[in-house]
XYZ file of C-alpha atoms in Angstrom:
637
model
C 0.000 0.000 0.000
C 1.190 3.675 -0.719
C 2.386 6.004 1.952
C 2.208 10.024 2.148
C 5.813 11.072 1.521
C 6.820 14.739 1.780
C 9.569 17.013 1.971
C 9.877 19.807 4.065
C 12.680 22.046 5.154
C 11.622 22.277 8.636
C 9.606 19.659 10.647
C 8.135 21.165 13.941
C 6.660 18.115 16.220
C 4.011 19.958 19.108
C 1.956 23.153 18.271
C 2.012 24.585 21.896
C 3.656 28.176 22.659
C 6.982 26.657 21.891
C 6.130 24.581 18.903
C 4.336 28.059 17.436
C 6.996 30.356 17.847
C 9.247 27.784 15.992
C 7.484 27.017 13.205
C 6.026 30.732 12.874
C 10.036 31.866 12.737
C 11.469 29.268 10.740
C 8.260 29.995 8.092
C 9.582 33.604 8.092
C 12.788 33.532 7.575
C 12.104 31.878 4.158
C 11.830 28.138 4.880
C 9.025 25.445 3.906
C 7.964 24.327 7.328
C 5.340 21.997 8.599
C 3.863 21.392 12.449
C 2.123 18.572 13.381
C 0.121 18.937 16.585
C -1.982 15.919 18.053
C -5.761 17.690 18.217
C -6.163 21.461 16.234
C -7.744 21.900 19.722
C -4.116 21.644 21.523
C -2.575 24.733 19.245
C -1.269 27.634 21.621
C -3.406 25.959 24.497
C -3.160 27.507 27.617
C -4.465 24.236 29.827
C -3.050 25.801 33.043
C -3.651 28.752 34.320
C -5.093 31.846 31.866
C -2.629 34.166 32.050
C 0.703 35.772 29.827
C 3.218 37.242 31.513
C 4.243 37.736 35.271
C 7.335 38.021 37.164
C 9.991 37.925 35.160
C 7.799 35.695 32.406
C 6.401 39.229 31.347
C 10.145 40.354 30.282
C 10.738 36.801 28.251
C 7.422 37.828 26.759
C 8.410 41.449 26.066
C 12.120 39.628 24.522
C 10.260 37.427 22.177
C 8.684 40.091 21.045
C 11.459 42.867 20.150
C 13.164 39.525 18.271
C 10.128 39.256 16.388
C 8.332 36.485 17.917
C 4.269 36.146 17.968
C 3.261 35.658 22.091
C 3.116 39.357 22.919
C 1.107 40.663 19.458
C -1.269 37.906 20.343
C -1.994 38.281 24.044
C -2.173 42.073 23.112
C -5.520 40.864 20.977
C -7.160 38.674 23.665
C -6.338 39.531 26.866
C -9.026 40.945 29.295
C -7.448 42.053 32.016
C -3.378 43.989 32.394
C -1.407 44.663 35.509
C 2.286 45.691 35.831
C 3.217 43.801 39.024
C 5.970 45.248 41.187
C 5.032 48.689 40.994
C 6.172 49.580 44.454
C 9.406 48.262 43.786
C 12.604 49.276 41.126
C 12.113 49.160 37.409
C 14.243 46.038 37.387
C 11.402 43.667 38.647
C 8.588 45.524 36.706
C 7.227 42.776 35.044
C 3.398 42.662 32.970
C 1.253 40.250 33.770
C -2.167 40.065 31.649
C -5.469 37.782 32.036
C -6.163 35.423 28.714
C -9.345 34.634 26.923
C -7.843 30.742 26.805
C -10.328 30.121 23.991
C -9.716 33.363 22.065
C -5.858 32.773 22.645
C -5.810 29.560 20.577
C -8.283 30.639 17.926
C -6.070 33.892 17.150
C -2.811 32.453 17.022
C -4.011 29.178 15.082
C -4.914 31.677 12.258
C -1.648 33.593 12.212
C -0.578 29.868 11.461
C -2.573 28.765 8.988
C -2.235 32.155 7.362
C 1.424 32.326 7.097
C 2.414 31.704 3.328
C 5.847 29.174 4.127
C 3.518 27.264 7.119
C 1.518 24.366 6.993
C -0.284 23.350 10.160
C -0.957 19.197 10.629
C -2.998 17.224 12.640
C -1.279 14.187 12.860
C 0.552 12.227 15.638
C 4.764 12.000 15.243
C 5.819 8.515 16.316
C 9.027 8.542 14.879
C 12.622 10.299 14.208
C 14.687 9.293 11.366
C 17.862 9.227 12.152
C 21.328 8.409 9.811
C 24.571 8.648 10.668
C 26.894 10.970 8.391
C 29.550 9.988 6.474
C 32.013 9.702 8.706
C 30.243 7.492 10.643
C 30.681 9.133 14.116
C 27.669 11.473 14.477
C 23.978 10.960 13.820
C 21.776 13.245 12.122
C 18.071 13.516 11.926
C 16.652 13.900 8.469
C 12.952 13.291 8.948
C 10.040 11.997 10.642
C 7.101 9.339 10.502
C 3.512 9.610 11.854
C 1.389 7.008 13.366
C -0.359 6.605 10.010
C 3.385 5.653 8.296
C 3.702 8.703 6.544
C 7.276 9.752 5.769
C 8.126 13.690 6.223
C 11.549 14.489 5.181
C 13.093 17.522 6.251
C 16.354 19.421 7.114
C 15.702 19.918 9.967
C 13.585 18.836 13.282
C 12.223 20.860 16.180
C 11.092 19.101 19.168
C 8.017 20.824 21.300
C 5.968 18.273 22.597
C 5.028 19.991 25.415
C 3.691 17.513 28.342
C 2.480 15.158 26.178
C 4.967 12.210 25.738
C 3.227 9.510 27.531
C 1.277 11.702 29.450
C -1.275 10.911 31.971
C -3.729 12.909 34.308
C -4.124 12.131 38.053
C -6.348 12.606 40.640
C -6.489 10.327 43.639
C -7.111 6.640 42.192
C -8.288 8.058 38.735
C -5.721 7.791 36.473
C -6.099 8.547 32.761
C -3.371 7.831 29.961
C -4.386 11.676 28.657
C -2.592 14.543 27.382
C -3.877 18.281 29.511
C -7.707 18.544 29.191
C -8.723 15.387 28.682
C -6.890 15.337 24.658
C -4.595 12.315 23.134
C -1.171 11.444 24.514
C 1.823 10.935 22.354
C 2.569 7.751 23.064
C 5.379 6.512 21.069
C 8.103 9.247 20.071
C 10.085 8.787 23.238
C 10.919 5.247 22.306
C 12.254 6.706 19.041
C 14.232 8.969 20.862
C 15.713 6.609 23.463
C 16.964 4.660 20.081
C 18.420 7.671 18.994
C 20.268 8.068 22.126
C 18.232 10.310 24.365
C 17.730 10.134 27.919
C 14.232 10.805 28.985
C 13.274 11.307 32.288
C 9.582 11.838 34.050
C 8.761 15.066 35.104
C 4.932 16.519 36.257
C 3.308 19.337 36.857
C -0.405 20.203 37.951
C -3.443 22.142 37.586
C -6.307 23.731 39.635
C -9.801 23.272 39.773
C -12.542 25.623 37.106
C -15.150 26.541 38.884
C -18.487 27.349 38.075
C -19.415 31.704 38.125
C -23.032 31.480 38.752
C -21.940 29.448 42.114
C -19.585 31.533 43.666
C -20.328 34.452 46.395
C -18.391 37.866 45.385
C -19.126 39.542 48.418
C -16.899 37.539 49.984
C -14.185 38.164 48.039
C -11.688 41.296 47.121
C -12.415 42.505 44.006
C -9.010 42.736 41.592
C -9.206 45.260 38.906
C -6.890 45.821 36.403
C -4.274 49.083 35.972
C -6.387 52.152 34.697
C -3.561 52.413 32.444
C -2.547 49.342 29.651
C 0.899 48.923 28.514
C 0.837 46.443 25.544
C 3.344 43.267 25.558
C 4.384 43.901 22.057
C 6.491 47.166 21.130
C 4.387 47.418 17.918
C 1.254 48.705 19.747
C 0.718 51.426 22.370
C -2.069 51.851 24.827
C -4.632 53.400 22.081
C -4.370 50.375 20.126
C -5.583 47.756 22.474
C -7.618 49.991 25.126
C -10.850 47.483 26.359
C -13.138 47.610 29.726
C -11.384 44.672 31.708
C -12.636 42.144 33.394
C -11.580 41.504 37.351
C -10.180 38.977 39.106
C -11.153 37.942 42.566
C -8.760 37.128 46.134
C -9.856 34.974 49.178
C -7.914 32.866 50.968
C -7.830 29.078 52.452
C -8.098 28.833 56.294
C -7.263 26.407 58.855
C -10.685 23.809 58.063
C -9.065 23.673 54.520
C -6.143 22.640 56.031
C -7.263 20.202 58.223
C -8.936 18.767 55.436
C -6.059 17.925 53.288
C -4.032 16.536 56.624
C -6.586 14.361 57.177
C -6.285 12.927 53.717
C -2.770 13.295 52.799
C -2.601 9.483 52.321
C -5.006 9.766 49.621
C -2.606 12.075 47.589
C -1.057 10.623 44.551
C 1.983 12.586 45.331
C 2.588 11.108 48.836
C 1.215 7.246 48.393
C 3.800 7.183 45.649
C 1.567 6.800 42.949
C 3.386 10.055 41.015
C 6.606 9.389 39.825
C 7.812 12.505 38.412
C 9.192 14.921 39.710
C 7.015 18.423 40.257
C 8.456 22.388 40.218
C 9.278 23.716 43.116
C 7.994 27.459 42.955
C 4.165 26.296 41.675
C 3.590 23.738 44.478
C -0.111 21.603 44.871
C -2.102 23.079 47.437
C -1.306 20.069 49.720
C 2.964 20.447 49.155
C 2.343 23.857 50.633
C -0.287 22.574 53.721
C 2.764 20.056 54.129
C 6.096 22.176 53.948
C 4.786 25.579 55.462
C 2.722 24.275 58.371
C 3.436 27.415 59.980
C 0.915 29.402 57.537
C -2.694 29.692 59.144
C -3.638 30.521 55.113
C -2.562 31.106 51.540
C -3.976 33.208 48.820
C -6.443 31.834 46.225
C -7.164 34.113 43.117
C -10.160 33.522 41.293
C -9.354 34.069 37.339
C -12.099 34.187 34.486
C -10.846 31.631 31.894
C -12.965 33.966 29.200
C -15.276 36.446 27.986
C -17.785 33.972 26.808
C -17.583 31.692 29.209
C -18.482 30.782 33.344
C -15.303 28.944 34.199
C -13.405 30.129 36.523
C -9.707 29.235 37.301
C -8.905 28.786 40.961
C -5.137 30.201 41.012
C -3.430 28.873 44.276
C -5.247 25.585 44.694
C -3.584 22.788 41.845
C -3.873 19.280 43.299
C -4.163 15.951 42.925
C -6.133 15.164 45.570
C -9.178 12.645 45.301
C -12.371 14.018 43.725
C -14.392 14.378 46.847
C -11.772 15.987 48.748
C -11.457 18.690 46.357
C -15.129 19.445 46.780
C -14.539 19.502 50.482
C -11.783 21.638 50.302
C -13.321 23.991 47.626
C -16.233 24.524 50.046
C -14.207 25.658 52.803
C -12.984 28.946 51.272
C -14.713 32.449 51.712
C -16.938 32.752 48.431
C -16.819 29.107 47.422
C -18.836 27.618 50.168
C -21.775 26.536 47.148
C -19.473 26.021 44.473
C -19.347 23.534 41.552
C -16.564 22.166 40.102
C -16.483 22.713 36.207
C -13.023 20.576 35.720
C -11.562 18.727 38.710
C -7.564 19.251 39.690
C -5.019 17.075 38.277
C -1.307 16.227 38.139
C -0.221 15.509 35.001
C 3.506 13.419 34.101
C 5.210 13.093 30.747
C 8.310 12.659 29.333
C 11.150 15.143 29.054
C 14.673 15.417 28.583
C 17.633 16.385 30.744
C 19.040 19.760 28.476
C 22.344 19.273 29.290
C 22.681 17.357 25.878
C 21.598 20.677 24.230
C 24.492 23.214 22.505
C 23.543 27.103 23.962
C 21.578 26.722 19.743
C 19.294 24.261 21.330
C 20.545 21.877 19.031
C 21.468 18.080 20.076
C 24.814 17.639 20.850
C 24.585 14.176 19.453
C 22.410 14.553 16.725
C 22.732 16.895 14.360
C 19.822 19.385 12.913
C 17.871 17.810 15.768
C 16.764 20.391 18.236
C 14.310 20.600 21.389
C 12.250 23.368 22.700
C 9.747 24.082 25.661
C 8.752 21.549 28.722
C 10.321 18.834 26.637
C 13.170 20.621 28.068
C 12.723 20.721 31.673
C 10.810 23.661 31.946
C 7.591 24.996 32.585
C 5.682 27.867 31.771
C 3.883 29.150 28.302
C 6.709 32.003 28.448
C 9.921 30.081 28.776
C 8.552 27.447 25.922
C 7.998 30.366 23.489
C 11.207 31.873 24.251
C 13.051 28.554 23.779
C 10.824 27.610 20.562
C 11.510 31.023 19.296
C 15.204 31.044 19.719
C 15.079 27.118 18.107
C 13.446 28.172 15.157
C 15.673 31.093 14.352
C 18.518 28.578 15.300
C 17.464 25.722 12.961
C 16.443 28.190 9.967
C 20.472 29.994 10.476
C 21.966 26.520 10.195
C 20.159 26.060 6.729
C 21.180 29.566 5.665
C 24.671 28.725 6.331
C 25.178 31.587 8.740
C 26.128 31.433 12.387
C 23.766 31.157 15.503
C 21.945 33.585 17.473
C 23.174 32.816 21.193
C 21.726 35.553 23.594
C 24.792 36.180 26.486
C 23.247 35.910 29.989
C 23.787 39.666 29.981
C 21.927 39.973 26.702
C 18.191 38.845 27.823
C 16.537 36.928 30.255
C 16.022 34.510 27.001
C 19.891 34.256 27.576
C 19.948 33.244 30.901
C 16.996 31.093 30.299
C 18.549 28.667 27.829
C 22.123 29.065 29.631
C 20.589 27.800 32.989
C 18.848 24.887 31.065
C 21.692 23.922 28.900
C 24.430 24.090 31.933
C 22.962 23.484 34.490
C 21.365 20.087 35.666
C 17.483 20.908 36.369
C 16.329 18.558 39.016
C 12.714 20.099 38.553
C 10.381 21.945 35.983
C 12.348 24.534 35.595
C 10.517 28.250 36.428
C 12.147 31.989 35.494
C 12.830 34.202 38.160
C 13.964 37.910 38.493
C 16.460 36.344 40.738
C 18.201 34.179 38.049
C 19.650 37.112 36.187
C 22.782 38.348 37.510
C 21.797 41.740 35.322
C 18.421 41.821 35.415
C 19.103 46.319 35.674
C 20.278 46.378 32.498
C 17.761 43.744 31.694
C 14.542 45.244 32.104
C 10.931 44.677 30.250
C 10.711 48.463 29.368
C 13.943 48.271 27.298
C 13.650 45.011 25.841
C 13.243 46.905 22.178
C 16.589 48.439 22.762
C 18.052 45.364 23.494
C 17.173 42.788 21.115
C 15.318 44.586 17.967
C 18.219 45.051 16.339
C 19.206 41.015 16.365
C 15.538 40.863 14.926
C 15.959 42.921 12.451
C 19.287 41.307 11.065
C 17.881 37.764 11.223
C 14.749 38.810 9.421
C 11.649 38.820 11.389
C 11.549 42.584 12.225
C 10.355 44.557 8.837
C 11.833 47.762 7.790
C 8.986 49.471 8.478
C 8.687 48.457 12.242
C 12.686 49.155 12.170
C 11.797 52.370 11.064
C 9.764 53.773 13.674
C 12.041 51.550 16.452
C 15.047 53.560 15.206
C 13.643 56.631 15.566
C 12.885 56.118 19.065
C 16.062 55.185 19.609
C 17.251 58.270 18.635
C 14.864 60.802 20.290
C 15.833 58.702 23.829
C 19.489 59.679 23.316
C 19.131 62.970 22.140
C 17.485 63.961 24.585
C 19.176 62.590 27.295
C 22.246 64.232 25.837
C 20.157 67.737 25.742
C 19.403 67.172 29.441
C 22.929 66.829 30.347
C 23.668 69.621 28.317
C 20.796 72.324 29.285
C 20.923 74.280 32.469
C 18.373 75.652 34.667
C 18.401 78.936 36.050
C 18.431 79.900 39.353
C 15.005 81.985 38.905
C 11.869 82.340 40.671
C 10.051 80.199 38.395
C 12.244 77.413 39.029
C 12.315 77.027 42.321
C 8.707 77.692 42.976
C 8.640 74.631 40.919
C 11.290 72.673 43.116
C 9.781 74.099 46.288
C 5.966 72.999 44.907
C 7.477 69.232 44.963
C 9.054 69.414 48.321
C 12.874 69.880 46.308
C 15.680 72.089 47.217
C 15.768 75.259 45.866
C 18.626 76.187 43.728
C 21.224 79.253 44.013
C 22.771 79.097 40.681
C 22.384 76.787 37.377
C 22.055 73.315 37.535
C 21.715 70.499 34.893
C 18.422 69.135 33.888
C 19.875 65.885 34.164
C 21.451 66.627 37.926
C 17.748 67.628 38.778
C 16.304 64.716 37.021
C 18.284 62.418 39.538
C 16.364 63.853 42.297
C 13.857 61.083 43.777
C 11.476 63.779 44.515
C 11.542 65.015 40.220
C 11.734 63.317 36.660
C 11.286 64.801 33.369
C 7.707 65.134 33.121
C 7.736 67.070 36.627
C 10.442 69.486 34.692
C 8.056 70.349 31.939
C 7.167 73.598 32.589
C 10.638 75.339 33.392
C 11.906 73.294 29.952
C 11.517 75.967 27.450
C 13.535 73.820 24.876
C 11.711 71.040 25.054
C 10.838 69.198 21.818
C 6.416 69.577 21.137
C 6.447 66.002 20.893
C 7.258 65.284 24.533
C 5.513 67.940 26.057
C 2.496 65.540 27.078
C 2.773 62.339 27.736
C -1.048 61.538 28.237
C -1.236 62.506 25.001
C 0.216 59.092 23.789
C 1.660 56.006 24.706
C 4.556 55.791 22.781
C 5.583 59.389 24.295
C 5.508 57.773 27.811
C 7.627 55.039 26.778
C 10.344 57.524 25.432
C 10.118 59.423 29.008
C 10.235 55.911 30.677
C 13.189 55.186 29.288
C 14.605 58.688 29.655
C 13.709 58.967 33.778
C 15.362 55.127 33.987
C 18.462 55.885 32.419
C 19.344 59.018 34.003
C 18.222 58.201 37.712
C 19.940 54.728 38.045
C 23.012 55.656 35.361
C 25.408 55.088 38.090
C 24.154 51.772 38.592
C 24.069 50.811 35.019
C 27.617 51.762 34.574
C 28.355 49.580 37.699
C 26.459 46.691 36.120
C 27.855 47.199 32.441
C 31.914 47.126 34.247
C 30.405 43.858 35.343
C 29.459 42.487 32.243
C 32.736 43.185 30.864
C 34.372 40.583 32.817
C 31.912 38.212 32.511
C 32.358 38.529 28.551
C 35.512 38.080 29.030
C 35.408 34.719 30.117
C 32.840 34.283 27.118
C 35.382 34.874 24.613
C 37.664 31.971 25.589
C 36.103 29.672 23.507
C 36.415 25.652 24.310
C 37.476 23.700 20.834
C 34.536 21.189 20.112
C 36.169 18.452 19.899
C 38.349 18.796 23.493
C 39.313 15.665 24.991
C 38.739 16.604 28.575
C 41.155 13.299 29.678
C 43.839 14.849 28.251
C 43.383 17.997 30.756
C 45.975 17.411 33.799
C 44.786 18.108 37.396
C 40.762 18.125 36.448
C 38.971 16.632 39.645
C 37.020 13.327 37.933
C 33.629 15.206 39.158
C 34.610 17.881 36.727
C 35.868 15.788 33.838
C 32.756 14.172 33.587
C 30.185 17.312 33.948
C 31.930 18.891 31.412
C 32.516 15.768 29.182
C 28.194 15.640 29.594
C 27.618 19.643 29.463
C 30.712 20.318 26.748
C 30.482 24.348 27.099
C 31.031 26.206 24.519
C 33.059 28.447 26.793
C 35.218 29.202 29.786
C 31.726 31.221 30.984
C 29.601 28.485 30.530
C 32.433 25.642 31.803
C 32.393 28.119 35.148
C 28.662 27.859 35.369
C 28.097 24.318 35.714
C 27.295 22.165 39.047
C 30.335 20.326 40.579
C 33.386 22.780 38.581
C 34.782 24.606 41.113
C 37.175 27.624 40.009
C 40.641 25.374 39.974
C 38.902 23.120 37.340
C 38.267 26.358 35.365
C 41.744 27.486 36.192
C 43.125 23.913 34.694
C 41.566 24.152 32.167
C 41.950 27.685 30.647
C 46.049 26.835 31.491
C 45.525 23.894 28.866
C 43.738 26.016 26.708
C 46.655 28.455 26.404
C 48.882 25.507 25.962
């Protein structure tokens, strides 16, 4: 009997936020690509919680975004509620956070597929890798796949996103289900083909909360959670007039000791503690019972009640994912303020799969071991809709360079939080899901959301997937920022009445002879808006910033880089030397035996990681500094 056989340049194997972002950027740059997704239903699902963005996941949003990517155009179309979390705290851990219609999500960003002229979008179930070895004999190389059905799809190249679907299954108490999230089909044979291609697979899990039914919950009980007055969009290409909409609010209450006592009671009914779970969970989204458990100490923790969507009465109960038996959930639903009538729409699960250690990853995201091969998202050891974009994104562009002949994008951990992202996962050994954090970046000043444009839109202009047109209008902000931080530093104030009735009106001290704008603009009490009206030169254009969003971007970035320039100068010194040990690069093919003095710990992390770098080589678990030391005197042998 005939088989389907088809050539493609790219093959893209999961159609979650990672699997999109690669396919959508390899299409782009000018290469036939196809992605295969197990249900249309599963395409940019969001089966967790409803939500883009977040503590430090807004920035990797904002990043994919200035490179081009799709997340933040497409959460800017369907999101119903924004908030800037951190407010109260330094521009550094600003990060946006923005409510998803889940169902309006998926439906948006499967059209940007299916309308993208180099893209064709597949329902169809990958069961196999086709793998060769090249003609030397000593390295594999992937140069296809086959579905369940036997069709043959060649290609140049292979992404991996699968998400948590390899050999997936759902869990709740005794009810176990061989599912993929939301009740859709596993992918149930592709990690056997990997595992004869060489690659370790490990279980990891993760979990979700229970949807609960609107019309059954009690508000009044509850603290209402609007969103800011003001929006600012997640992608660069829109300002706040573009995407302005009436929100919708969230809603806080909080478990207490009865819910509690509840899951105490039944702790032996947990999947996670009778040893029914076998992988391993993430440590910063905890069930509801890990939390009971580990903080016993807390008389109660905080439960946000999310809409899931406009056109819809499920509500997501942020705070509460278990796996807990059925009937226990309902008891310990009915125990919180607000919920004491509620109906359960979905039930909690926990939900294993497959994934890889990314240690056998280059910084490309390629496979060390087999080449054109490479592996995006959860698959990876991560979790989160943001870091699987930003990973799927950065394959894509990877795997498309390769075919161009040109050299990789790799994004320095002082580059982008994407940088220290993929560093952490390729270096370091993950023992769990793997979550951002402001914390992880070392430079996360120079690293903010606001200036993630400034960062990284060049890069996406050069590879391709920023137009000339958005360049344009990028470059010109660019320039009206610097001007005019050079005409503050340049333009004195007088020391008139005007002035310091101004100063004095703000609680400032008044000054006795001319002083820079810039000198003034560093005082906490001021900032360039404040300054306004005793700026006579002062370009029209930035004489109002309510008048437009894009002006209060350019002031953002004005106040930001004159009040903490000290700072930044202190943090760019330090980048230096970190680059430093960037640019002494480690030959590929080092034979780390042949390196005197190594400890054997070392030897064999970096014979397993094989850095690219004396940077990364520094980075990873169980090198100390000697072992760097020995080896960069070998290197200069």
């Amino acid at each position: 009997m005939a088989k389907v056989e088809e050539s493609y340049d790219v093959v893209v194997v999961g159609a979650g936020h990672a699997g999109c972002e690669a396919a959508l950027a390899a299409a782009r740059m000018g290469f036939e690509t196809i992605l295969f997704t197990v249900s249309m239903d599963s395409v940019a699902l969001m089966p967790c919680n409803p939500n883009i963005g977040g503590s430090s996941k807004g920035h990797l949003v904002r990043e994919i975004d200035a490179l081009g990517g799709e997340m933040g155009k497409n959460i800017d179309k369907t999101f119903i509620q924004s908030k800037m979390l951190n407010v109260s705290k330094g521009p550094a851990v600003h990060s946006l956070r923005a409510q998803a219609d889940k169902v309006e999500y998926t439906k948006e960003m499967r059209l940007t597929l299916q309308e993208e002229p180099k893209l064709t979008l597949r329902q169809q179930e990958v069961s196999e890798l086709i793998v060769e070895y090249t003609s030397s004999g000593m390295k594999k190389k992937v140069t296809g796949i086959v579905t369940c059905s036997g069709a043959i799809y060649h290609a140049r190249a292979v992404i991996l996103c699968t998400g948590v679907y390899l050999k997936a299954r759902c869990i709740y108490g005794d009810t176990i289900q061989e599912t993929g999230p939301n009740g859709l089909m596993a992918a149930n044979h592709l990690s056997d083909s990997m595992r004869t291609a060489g690659i370790g697979i490990r279980r990891f899990k993760t979990g979700t909360p229970p949807r609960i039914d609107k019309k059954s919950v009690d508000f009044s009980k509850m603290q209402e959670q609007k969103g800011d007055e003001r929006i600012v969009p997640f992608s660069f290409e829109n300002c706040e007039e573009d995407i302005r909409r009436e929100q919708i609010s969230c809603w806080l209450t909080y478990t207490n000791e009865t819910t509690h006592e509840i899951i105490r009671e039944n702790i032996d009914r947990s999947p996670l503690y009778s040893g029914v779970i076998e992988g391993v969970g993430p440590r910063y989204c905890p069930s509801i019972e890990d939390k009971i458990m580990k903080f016993p100490d807390k008389d109660r923790h905080q439960l946000f009640l999310e809409p899931e969507g406009e056109y819809t009465n499920e509500m997501y109960l942020d705070g509460m994912p278990s796996s807990m038996p059925e009937d226990v959930q309902y008891r310990m639903v009915h125990t919180v303020p607000g919920l004491e009538n509620a109906k359960i729409v979905r039930n909690a699960y926990a939900i294993e799969y497959d994934c890889i250690s990314a240690t056998c990853l280059k910084p490309t995201l390629e496979f060390d071991d087999v080449e054109y091969l490479y592996s995006a998202g959860q698959i990876n050891g991560s979790s989160g809709y943001e870091e699987a974009a930003a990973q799927g994104l950065m394959a894509g562009i990877n795997a498309a360079r390769k075919l161009q002949g040109k050299p990789p994008v790799i994004l320095a951990r002082s580059d982008a939080y994407i940088g220290v992202l993929i560093d952490d996962l390729v270096t370091k050994e993950t023992k769990e899901p793997y979550r951002m954090m402001t914390s992880r970046a070392e430079y996360r000043l120079l690293l903010r959301q606001d200036n993630a444009d400034l960062r990284l839109t060049d890069i996406g202009h050069d590879i391709g997937l920023i137009s000339d047109e958005r360049y344009a209008a990028f470059e010109k902000k660019r320039k009206t920022i610097e001007d005019e931080i050079e005409r503050m530093r340049n333009t004195f104030a007088g020391a008139n009445e005007e002035v310091n009735e101004l100063l004095k009106q703000y609680g400032s001290t008044p000054i006795t002879s001319g002083i820079t704008f810039e000198s003034l603009i560093r005082r906490p009490e001021l900032s360039y808006e404040v300054l306004a009206p005793i700026d006579k030169e002062r370009p029209e254009g930035l004489l109002n910033p309510e008048n437009s969003g894009r002006t209060r971007e350019i002031i953002e970035q004005i106040n930001i880089s004159i009040k903490y320039e000290g700072y930044i100068k202190r943090q760019k010194d330090q980048v230096q030397q970190f680059l430093r040990m960037e640019e002494k690069k480690i030959p590929d093919d080092i034979d780390y035996s042949l390196v005197k003095n190594l400890r054997k710990e070392a030897r064999q992390k970096l014979e397993a990681v094989r850095p690219a770098s004396l940077g990364q080589a520094s980075r990873i678990s169980g090198v100390s500094p000697a072992d760097v030391s020995m080896l960069m005197i070998y290197l200069k042998k």
